[in-house]
Short mmCIF file of C-alpha atoms in Angstrom, two decimals:
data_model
loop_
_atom_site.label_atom_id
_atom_site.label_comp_id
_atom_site.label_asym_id
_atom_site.label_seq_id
_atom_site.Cartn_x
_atom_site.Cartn_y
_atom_site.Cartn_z
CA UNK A 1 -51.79 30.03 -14.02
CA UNK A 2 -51.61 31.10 -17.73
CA UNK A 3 -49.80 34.55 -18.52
CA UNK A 4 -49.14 36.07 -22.19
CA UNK A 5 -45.95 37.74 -22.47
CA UNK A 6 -45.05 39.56 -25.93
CA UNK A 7 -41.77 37.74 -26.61
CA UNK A 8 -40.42 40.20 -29.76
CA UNK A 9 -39.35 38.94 -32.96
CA UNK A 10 -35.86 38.24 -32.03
CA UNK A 11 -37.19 35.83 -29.14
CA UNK A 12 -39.50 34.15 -31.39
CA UNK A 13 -37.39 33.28 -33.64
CA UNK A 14 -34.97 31.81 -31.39
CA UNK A 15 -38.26 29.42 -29.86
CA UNK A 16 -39.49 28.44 -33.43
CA UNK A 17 -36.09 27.34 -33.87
CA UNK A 18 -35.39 25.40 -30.91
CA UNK A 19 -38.89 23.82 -31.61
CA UNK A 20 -38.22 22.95 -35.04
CA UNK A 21 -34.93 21.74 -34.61
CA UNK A 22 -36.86 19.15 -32.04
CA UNK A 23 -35.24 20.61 -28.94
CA UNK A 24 -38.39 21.01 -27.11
CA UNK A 25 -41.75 20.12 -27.96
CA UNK A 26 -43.36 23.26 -28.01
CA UNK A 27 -42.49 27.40 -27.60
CA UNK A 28 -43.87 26.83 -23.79
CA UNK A 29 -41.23 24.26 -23.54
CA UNK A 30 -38.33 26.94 -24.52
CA UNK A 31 -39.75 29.97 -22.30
CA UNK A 32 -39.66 27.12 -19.45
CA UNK A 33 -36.24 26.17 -19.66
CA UNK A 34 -35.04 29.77 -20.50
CA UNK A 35 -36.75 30.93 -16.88
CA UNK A 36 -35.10 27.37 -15.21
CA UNK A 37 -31.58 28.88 -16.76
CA UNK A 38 -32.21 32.10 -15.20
CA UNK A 39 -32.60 30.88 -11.94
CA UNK A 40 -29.48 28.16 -12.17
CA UNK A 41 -27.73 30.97 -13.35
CA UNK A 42 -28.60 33.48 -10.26
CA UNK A 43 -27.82 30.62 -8.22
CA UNK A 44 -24.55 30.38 -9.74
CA UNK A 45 -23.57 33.84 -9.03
CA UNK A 46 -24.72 33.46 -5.39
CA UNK A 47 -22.18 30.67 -4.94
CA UNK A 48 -19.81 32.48 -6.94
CA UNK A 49 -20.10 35.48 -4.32
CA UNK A 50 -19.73 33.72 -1.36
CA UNK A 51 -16.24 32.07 -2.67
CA UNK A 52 -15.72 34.84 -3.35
CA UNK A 53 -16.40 36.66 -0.13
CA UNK A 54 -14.25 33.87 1.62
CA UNK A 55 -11.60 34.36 -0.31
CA UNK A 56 -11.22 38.29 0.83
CA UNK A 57 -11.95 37.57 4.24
CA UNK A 58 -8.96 35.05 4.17
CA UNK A 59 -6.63 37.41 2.35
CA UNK A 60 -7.77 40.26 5.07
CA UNK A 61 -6.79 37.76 7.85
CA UNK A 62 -3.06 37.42 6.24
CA UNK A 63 -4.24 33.70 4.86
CA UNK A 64 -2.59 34.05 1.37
CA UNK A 65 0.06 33.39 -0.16
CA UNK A 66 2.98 35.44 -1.79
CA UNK A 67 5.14 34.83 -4.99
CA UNK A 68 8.04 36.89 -6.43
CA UNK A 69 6.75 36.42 -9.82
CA UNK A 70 4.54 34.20 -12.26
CA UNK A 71 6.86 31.49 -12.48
CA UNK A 72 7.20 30.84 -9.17
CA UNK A 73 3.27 30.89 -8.40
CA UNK A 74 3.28 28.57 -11.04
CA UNK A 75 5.88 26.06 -9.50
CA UNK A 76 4.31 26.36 -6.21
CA UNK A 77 0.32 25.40 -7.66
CA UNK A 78 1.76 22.13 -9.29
CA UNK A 79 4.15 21.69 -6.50
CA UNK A 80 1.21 22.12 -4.33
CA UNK A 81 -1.11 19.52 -6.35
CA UNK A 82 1.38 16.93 -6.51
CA UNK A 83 1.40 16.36 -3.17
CA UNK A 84 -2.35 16.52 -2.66
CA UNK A 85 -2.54 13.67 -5.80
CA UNK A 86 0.01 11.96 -3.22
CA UNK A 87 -2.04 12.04 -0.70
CA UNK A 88 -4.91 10.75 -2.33
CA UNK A 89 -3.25 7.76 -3.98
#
């Protein structure tokens, strides 16, 4: 199925130069990738909003956890990845 699509001079430019520079073998190549990016990258997001999502359901259920201040988060993340590298090993 062939379309044409009016790209804009800003667009081409960016394609002649991914083509020249020998990144893809032709401006069909570029537009390609550019639409496989688009749809990694909406795939991305969906992922990102379901950790997302999981993570405020948890924290609604109580599931969190509490620190009196940055310093002590931070001691409890390494304290808490020590022992998981401990558990591993």
């Amino acid at each position: 199925m062939s379309k044409t699509y009016t790209r804009g001079e800003d667009a081409d430019a960016i394609i002649a130069r991914q083509v020249a520079k020998g990144n893809f073998p032709s401006a069909e190549a570029v537009v390609r990738a550019g639409v496989r990016m688009i749809e990694e990258y909406e795939a991305d997001l969906v992922r990102l909003q379901a950790k997302i999502d999981t993570a405020d359901a948890a924290y609604q259920r109580g599931e969190c956890r509490q620190s009196s201040d940055a310093e002590a988060m931070k001691a409890d993340i390494i304290s808490r990845g020590e022992e998981r590298s401990r558990r591993k090993t």
